[in-house]
mmCIF file of C-alpha atoms and ligand atoms in Angstrom:
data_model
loop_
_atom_site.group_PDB
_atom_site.id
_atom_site.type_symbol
_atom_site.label_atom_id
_atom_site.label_comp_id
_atom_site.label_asym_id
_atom_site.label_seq_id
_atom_site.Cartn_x
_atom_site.Cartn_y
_atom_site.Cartn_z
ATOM 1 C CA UNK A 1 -29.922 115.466 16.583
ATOM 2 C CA UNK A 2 -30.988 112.446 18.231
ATOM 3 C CA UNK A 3 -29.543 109.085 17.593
ATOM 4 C CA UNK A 4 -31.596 105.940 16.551
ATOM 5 C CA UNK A 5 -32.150 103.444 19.020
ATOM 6 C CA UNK A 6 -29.995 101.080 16.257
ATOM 7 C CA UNK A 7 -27.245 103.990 16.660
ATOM 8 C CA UNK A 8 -27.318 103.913 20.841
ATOM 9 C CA UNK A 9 -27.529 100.260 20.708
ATOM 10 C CA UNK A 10 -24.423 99.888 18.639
ATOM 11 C CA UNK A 11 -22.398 102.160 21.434
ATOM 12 C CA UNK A 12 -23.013 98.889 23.765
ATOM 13 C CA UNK A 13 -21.101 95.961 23.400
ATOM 14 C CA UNK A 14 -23.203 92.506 23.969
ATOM 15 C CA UNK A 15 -20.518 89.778 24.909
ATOM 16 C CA UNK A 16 -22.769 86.812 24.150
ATOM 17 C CA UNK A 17 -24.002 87.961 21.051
ATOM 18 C CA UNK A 18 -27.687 87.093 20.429
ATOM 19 C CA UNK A 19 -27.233 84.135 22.574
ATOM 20 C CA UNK A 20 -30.223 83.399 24.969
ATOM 21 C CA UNK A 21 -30.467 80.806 28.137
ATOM 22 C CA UNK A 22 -33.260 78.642 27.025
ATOM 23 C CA UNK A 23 -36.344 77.702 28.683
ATOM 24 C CA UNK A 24 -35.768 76.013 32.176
ATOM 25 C CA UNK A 25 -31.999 76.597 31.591
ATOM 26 C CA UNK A 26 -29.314 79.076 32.359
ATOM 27 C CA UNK A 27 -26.141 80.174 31.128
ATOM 28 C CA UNK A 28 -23.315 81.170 32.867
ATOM 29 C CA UNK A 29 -21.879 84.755 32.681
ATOM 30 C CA UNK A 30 -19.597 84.911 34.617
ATOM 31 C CA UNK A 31 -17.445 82.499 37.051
ATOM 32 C CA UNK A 32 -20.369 81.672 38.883
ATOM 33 C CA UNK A 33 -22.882 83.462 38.076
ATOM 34 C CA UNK A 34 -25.393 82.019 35.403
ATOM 35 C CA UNK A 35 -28.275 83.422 33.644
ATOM 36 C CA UNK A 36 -31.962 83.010 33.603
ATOM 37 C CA UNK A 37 -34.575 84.318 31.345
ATOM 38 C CA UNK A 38 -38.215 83.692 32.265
ATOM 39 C CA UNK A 39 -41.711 84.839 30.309
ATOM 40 C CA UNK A 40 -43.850 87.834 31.128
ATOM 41 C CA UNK A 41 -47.231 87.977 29.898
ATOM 42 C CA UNK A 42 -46.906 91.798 29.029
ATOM 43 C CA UNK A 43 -45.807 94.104 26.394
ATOM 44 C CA UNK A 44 -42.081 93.602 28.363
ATOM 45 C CA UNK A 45 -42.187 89.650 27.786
ATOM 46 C CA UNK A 46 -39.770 88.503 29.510
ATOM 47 C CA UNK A 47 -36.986 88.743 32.677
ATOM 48 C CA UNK A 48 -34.043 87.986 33.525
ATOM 49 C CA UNK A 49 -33.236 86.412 36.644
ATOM 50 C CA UNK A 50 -29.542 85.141 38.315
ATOM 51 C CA UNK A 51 -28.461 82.327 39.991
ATOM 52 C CA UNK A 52 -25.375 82.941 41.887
ATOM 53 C CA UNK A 53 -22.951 80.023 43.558
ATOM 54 C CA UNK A 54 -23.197 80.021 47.299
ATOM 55 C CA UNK A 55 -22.146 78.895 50.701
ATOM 56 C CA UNK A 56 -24.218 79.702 53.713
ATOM 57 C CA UNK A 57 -23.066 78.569 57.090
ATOM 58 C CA UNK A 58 -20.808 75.629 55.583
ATOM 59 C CA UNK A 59 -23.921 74.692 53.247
ATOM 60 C CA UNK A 60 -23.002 74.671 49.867
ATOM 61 C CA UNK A 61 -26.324 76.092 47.259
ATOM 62 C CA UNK A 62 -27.141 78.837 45.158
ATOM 63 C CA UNK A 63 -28.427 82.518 46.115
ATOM 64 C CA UNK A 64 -31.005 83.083 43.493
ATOM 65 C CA UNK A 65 -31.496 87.007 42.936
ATOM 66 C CA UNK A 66 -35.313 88.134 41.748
ATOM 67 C CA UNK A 67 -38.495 85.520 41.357
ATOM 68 C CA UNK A 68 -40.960 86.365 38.362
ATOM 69 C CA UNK A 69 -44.888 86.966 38.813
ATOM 70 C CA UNK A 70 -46.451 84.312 40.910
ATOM 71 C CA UNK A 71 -47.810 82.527 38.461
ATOM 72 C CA UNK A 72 -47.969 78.474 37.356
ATOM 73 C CA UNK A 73 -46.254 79.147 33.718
ATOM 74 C CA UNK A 74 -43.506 80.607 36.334
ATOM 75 C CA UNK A 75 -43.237 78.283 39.004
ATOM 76 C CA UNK A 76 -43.305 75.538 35.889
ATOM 77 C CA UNK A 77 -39.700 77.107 34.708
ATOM 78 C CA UNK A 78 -38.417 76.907 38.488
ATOM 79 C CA UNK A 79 -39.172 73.883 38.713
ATOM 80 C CA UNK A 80 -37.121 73.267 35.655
ATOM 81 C CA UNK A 81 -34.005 75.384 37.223
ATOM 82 C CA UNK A 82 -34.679 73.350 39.761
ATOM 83 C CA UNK A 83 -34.342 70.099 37.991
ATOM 84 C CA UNK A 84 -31.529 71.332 35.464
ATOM 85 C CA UNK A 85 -29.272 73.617 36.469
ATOM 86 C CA UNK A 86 -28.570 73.208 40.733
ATOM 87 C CA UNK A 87 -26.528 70.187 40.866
ATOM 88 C CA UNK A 88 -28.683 68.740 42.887
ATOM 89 C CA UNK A 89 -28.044 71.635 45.285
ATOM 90 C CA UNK A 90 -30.517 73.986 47.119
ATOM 91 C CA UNK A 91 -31.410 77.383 47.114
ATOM 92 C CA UNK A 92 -29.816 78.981 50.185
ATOM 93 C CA UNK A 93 -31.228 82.720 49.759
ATOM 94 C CA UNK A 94 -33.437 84.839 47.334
ATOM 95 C CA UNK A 95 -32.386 88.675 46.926
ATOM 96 C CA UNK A 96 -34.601 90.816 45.463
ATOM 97 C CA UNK A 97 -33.346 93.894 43.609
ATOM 98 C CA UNK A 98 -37.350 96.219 44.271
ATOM 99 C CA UNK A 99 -40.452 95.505 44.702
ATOM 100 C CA UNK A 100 -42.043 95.240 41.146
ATOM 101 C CA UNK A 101 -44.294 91.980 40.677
ATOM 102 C CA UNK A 102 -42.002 90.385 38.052
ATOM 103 C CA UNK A 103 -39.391 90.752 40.573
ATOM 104 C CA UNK A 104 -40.679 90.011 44.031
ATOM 105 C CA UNK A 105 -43.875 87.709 42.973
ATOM 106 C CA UNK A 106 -42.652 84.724 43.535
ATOM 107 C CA UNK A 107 -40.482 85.344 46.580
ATOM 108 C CA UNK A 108 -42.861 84.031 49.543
ATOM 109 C CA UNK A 109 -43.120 81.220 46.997
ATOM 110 C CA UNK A 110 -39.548 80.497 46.859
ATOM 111 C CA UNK A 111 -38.648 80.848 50.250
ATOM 112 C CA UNK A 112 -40.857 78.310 51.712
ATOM 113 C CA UNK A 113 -40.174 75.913 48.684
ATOM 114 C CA UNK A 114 -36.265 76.049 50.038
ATOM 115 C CA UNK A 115 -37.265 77.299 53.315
ATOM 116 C CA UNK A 116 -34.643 80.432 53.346
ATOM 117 C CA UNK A 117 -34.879 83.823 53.401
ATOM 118 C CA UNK A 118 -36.088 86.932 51.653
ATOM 119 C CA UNK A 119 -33.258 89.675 51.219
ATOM 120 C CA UNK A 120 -34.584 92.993 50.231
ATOM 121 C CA UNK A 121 -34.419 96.528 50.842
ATOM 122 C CA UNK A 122 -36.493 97.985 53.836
ATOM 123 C CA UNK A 123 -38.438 99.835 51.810
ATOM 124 C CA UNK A 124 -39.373 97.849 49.299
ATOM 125 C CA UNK A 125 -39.800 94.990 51.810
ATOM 126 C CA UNK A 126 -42.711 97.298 52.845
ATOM 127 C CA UNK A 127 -44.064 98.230 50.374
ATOM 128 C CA UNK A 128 -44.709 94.991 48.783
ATOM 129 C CA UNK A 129 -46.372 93.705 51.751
ATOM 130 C CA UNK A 130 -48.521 96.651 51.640
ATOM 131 C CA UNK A 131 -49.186 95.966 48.363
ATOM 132 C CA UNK A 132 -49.890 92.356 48.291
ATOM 133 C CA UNK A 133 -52.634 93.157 50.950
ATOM 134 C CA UNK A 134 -55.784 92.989 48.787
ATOM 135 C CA UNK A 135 -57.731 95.502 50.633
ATOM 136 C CA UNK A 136 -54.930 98.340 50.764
ATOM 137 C CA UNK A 137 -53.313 97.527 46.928
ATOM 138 C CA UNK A 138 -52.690 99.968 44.802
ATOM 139 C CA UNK A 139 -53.902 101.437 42.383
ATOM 140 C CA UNK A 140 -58.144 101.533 42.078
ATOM 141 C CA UNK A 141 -60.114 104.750 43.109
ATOM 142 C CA UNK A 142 -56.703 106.574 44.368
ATOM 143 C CA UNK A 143 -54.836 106.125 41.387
ATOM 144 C CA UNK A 144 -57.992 107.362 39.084
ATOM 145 C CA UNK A 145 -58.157 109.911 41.315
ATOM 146 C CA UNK A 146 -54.452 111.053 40.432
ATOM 147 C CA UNK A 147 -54.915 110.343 36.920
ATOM 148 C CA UNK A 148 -58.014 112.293 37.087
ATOM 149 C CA UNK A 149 -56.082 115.149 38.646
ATOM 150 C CA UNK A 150 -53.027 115.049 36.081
ATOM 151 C CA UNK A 151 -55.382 115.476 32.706
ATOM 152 C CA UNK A 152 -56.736 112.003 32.146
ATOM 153 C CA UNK A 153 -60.233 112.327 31.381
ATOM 154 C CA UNK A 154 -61.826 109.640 29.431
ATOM 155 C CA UNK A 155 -64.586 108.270 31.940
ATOM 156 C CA UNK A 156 -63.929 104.628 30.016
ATOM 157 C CA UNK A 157 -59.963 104.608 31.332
ATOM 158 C CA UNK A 158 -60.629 106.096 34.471
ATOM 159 C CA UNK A 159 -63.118 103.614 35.157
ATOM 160 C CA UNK A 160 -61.077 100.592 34.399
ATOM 161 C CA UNK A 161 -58.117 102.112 36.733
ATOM 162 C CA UNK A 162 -60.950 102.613 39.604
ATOM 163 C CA UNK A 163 -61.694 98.457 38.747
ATOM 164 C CA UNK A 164 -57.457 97.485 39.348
ATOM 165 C CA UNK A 165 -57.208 97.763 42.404
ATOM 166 C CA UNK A 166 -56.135 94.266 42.871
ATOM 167 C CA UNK A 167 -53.538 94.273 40.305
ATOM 168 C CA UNK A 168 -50.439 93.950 43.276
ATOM 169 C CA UNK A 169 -51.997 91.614 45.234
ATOM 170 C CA UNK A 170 -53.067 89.207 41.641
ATOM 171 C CA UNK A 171 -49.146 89.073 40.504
ATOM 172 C CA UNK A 172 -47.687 89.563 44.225
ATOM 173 C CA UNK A 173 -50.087 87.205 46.391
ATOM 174 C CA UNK A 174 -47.941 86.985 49.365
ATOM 175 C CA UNK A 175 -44.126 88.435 51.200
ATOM 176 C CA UNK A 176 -42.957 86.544 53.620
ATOM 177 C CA UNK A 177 -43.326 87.499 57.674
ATOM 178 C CA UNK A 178 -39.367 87.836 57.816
ATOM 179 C CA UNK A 179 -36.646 89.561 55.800
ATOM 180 C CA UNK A 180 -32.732 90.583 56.123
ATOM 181 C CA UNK A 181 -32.454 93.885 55.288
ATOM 182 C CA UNK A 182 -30.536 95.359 52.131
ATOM 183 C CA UNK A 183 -28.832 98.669 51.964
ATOM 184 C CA UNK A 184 -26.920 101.181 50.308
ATOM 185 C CA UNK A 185 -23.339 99.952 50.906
ATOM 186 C CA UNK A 186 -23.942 96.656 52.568
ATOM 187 C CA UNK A 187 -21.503 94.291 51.301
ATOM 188 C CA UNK A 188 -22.882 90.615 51.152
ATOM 189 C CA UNK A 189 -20.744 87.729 50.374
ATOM 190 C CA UNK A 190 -21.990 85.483 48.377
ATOM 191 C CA UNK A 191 -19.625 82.554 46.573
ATOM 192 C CA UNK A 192 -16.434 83.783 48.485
ATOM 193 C CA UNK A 193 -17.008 87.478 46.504
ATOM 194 C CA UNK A 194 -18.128 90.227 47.984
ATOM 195 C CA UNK A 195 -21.286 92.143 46.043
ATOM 196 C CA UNK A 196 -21.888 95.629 47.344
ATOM 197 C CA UNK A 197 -25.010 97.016 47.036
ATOM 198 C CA UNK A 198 -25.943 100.425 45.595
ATOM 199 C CA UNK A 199 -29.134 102.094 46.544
ATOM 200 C CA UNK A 200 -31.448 103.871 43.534
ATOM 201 C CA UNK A 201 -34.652 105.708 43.654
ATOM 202 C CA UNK A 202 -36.887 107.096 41.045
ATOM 203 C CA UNK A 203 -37.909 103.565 39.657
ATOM 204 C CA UNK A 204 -39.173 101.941 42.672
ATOM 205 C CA UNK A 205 -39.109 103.180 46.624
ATOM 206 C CA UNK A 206 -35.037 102.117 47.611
ATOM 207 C CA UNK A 207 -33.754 99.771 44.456
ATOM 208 C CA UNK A 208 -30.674 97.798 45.234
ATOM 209 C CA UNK A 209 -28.288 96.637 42.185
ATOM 210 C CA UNK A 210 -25.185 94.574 43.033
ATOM 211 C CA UNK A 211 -21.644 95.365 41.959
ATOM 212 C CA UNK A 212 -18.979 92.360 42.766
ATOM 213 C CA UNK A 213 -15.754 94.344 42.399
ATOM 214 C CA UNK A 214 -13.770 90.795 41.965
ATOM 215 C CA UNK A 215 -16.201 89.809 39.075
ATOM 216 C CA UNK A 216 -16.306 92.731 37.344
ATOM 217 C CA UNK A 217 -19.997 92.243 37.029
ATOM 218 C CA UNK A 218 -22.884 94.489 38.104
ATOM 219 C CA UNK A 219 -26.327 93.459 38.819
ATOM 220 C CA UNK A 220 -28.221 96.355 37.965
ATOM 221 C CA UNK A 221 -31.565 95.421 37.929
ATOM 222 C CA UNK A 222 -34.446 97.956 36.542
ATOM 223 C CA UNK A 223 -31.764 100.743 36.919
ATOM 224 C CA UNK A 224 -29.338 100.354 33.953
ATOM 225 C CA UNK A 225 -31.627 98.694 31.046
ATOM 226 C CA UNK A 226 -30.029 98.061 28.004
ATOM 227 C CA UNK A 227 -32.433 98.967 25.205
ATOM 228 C CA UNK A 228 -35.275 100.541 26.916
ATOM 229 C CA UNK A 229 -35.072 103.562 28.885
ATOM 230 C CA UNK A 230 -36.371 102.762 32.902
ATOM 231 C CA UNK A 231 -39.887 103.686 34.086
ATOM 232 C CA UNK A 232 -39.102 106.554 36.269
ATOM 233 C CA UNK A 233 -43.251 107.574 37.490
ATOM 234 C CA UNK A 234 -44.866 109.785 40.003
ATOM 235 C CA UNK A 235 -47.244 107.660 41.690
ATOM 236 C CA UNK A 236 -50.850 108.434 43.290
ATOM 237 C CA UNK A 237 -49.511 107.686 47.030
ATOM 238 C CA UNK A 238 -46.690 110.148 46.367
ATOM 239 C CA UNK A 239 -48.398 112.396 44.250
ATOM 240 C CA UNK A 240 -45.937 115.160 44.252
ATOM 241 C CA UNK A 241 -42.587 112.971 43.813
ATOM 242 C CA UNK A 242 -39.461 114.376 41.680
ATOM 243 C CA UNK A 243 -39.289 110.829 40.804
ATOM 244 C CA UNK A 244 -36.828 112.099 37.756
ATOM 245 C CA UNK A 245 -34.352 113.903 39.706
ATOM 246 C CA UNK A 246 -34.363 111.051 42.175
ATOM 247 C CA UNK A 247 -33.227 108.663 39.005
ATOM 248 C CA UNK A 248 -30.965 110.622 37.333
ATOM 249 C CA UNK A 249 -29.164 111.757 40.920
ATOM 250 C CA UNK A 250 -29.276 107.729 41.559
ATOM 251 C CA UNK A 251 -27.242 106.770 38.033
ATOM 252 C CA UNK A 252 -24.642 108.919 39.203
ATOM 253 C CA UNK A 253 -23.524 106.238 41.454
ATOM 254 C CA UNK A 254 -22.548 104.006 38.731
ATOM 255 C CA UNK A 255 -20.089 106.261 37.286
ATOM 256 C CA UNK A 256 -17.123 105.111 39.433
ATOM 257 C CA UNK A 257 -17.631 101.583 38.167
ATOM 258 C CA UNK A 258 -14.995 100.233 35.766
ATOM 259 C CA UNK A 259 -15.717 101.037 32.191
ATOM 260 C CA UNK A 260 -15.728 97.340 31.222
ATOM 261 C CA UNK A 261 -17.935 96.426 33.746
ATOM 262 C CA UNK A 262 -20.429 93.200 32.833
ATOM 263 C CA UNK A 263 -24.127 94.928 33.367
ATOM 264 C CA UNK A 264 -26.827 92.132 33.536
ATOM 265 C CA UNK A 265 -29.664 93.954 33.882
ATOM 266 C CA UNK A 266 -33.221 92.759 34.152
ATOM 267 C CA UNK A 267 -34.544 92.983 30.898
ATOM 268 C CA UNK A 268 -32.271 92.668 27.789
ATOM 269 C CA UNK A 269 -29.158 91.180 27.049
ATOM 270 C CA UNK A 270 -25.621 91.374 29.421
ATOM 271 C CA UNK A 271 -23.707 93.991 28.020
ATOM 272 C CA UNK A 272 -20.471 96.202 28.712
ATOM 273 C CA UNK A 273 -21.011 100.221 28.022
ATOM 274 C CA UNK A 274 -22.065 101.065 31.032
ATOM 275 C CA UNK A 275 -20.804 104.572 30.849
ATOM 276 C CA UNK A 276 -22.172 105.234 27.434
ATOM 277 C CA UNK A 277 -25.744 104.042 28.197
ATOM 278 C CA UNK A 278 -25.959 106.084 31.517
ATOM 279 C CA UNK A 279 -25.269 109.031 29.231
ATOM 280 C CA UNK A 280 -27.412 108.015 26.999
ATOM 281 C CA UNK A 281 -30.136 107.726 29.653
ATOM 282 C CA UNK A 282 -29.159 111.477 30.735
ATOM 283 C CA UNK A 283 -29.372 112.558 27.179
ATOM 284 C CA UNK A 284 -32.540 110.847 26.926
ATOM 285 C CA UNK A 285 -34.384 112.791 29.472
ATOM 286 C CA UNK A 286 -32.885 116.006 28.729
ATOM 287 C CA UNK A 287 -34.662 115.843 25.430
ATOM 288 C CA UNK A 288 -37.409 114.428 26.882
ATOM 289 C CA UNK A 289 -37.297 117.882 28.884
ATOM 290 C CA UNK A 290 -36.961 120.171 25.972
ATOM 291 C CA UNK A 291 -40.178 118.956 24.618
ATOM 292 C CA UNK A 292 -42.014 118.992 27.491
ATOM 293 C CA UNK A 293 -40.610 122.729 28.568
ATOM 294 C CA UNK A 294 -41.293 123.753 24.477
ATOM 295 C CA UNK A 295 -45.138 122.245 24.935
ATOM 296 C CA UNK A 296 -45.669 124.165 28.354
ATOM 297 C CA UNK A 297 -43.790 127.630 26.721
ATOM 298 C CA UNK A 298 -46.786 127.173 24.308
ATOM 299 C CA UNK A 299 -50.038 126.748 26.927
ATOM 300 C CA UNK A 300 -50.313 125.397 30.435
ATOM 301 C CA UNK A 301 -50.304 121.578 30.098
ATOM 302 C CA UNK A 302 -51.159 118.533 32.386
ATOM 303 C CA UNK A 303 -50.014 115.531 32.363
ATOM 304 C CA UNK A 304 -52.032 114.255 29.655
ATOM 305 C CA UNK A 305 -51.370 116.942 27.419
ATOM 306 C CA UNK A 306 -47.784 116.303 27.599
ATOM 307 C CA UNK A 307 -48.584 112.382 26.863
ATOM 308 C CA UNK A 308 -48.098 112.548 23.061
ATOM 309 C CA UNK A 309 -45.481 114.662 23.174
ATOM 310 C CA UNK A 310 -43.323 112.154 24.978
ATOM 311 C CA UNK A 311 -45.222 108.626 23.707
ATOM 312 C CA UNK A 312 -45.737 110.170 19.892
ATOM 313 C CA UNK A 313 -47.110 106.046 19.309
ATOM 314 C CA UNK A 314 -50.865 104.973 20.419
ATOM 315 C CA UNK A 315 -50.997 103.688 23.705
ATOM 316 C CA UNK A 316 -53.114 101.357 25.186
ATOM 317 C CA UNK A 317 -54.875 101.467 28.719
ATOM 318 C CA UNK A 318 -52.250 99.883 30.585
ATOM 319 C CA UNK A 319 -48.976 101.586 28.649
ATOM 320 C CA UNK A 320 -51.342 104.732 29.311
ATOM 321 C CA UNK A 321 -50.916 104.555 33.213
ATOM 322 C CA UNK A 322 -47.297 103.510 32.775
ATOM 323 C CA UNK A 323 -46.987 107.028 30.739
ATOM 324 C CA UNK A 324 -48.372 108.943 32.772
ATOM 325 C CA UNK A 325 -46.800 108.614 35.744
ATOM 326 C CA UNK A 326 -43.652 109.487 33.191
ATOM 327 C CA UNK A 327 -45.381 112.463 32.189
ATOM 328 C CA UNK A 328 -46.112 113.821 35.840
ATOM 329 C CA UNK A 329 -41.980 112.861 36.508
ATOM 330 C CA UNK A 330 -41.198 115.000 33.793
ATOM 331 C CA UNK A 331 -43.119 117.853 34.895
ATOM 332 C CA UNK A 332 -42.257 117.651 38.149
ATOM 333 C CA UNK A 333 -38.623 117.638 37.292
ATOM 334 C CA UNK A 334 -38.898 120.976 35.774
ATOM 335 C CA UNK A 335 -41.561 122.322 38.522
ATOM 336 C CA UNK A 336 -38.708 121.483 40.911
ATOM 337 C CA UNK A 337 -36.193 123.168 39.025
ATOM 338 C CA UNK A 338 -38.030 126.408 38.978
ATOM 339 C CA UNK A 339 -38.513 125.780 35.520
ATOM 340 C CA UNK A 340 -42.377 125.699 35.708
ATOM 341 C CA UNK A 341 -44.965 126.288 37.700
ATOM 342 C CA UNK A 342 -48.357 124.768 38.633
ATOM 343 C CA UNK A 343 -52.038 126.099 39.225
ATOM 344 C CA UNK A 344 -55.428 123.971 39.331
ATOM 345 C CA UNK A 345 -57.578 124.720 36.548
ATOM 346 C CA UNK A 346 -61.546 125.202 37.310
ATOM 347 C CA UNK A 347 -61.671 121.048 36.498
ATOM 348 C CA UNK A 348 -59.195 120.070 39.373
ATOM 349 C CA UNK A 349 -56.313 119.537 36.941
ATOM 350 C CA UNK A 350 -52.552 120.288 37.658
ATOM 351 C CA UNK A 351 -51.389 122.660 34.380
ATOM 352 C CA UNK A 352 -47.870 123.411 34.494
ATOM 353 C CA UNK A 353 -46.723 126.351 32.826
ATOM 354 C CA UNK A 354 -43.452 127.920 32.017
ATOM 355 C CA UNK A 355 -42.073 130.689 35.013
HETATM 356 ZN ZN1 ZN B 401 -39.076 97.555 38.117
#
């Protein structure tokens, strides 16, 4: 039987309690390495963000590592970090763990406030400045189109999607013209440690988390969440991603980590367990799997048939395109494995059914 999310939490160990940085503040987690929490205006409210100690050719600063939406409420609470918490010192580099808005939104921003640069993986270095180009964002008539095409089929939803297709480009305005370049096993000093980064996939195009080996402290961005289990989607410009096997191939890497390694990950609270929440994660989607195999044994389902089997809870337009890009992962996971197989009904829908 499943455990309660109470009973997986309690497997994790949260070394600072319930304690929170507050507002315009951080707090240090390690020799350091200190804590920021900023505001999201979603249903996720909030992320964290890390300022790390640093010296950059003799200049003595701070590496900050991901930037929050670009938005005023946002640059308001830099501005406070700014005031507060850098001993009057500058920011010498911003790393970016992917290329989601509340991570990379206010990059551009933040580099030509401190005039440094943007480090970030190749990948998602592209990809954002794809993105944050208005007339080529995602989502709009392509992703309504894949919606469309996995099951989705209330004209009302389908015609809000067509209407997003600035949503990028609204949260992500701008990249800069120049990055360094992030990659799997790069190992970037920063402070006088070392921090090695480890590639991911499945959650956005090539993720990078940090692991400083001194420290004992991982950076694991979007990767290794605490409470919430990671979006892992199949998007509209990859439509036929195994987004799923690409994630759960990708937490594999953070097995050889020390068991009481410090995890600050972006949303949540720092916490040691790393071990046991990667399994949970795996047992996670392997029930996730059995359901979705079960509903397909039963008839041929697309994406939006297997919707409330994974999301039993109403969903609202935007949670909607988040799950079904989870749906389609699942599927695909199993249509990969040989598990099921697809066919396009007489509507133009994907229907997966069982081999
Ligand atoms: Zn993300």
């Amino acid at each position: 039987m499943s455990l309660s999310r109470e009973q997986l939490e309690a497997q994790l160990h949260y070394p600072l309690g319930d304690t929170l940085p507050a507002s315009g503040r951080s707090l240090e987690v390690a020799p350091g390495v200190r804590w920021i929490r900023m505001a999201l205006p979603f249903a996720l409210d909030h992320i964290n963000l890390w300022l790390l100690r640093d010296e950059i050719d003799g200049q003595q600063g701070w590496t900050v590592v991901d930037c929050c939406i670009a938005r005023d409420e946002a640059k308001a609470q830099w501005e406070a970090i700014f005031a507060n918490e850098l001993q009057g010192l500058p920011v010498l580099r911003v790393i970016v763990t992917h290329m989601h808005p509340d991570h990379i939104g206010l990059a551009d921003w933040l580099c030509q406030r401190w005039n440094c640069r943007l480090w970030v993986s190749a990948t998602d270095y592209a990809m954002a400045r794809l993105g944050s180009q208005s007339t080529t964002g995602f989502g709009g008539e392509a992703a309504a189109d894949f919606f469309a095409a996995n099951g989705l089929s209330n004209p009302e939803s389908l015609a809000k999607i067509r209407g997003r297709a600035s949503y990028y480009p609204s949260l992500v305005p701008s990249v800069p013209n120049e990055y360094h370049r992030l990659y799997d096993g790069l190992q970037v000093p920063i402070g006088g440690h070392r921090w090695r980064c480890i590639s991911g996939y499945g959650h956005a195009p090539e993720h990078m988390a940090l692991h400083c080996e001194e420290l004992g402290v991982l950076i694991s961005g979007d990767m290794v969440l605490p409470r919430i289990s990671t979006n892992v989607s199949v998007y509209d410009q990859e439509p036929e991603a195994d987004s799923l096997t690409l994630f759960l191939d990708s937490l594999e890497k953070y097995l050889p980590l020390p068991a009481d390694t410090l995890v600050l990950p972006s949303h949540g609270k720092p916490f040691t367990g790393l071990h046991e929440r990667i399994q949970q994660l795996k047992d996670h989607h392997r029930d996730r799997l059995d359901e979705v195999m079960q509903a397909c044994s039963e008839k041929p389902c697309s994406g939006a048939d297997v919707l409330p089997v994974l999301f039993p809870r109403a969903l609202d337009l935007h949670q909607t395109t988040f799950a079904m890009g989870e749906a389609v992962a699942h599927l695909h996971w199993l249509w990969m494995a040989g598990e099921l197989r697809r066919a396009r009904d007489a509507q133009g829908v994907w229907r997966f059914s069982a081999r």
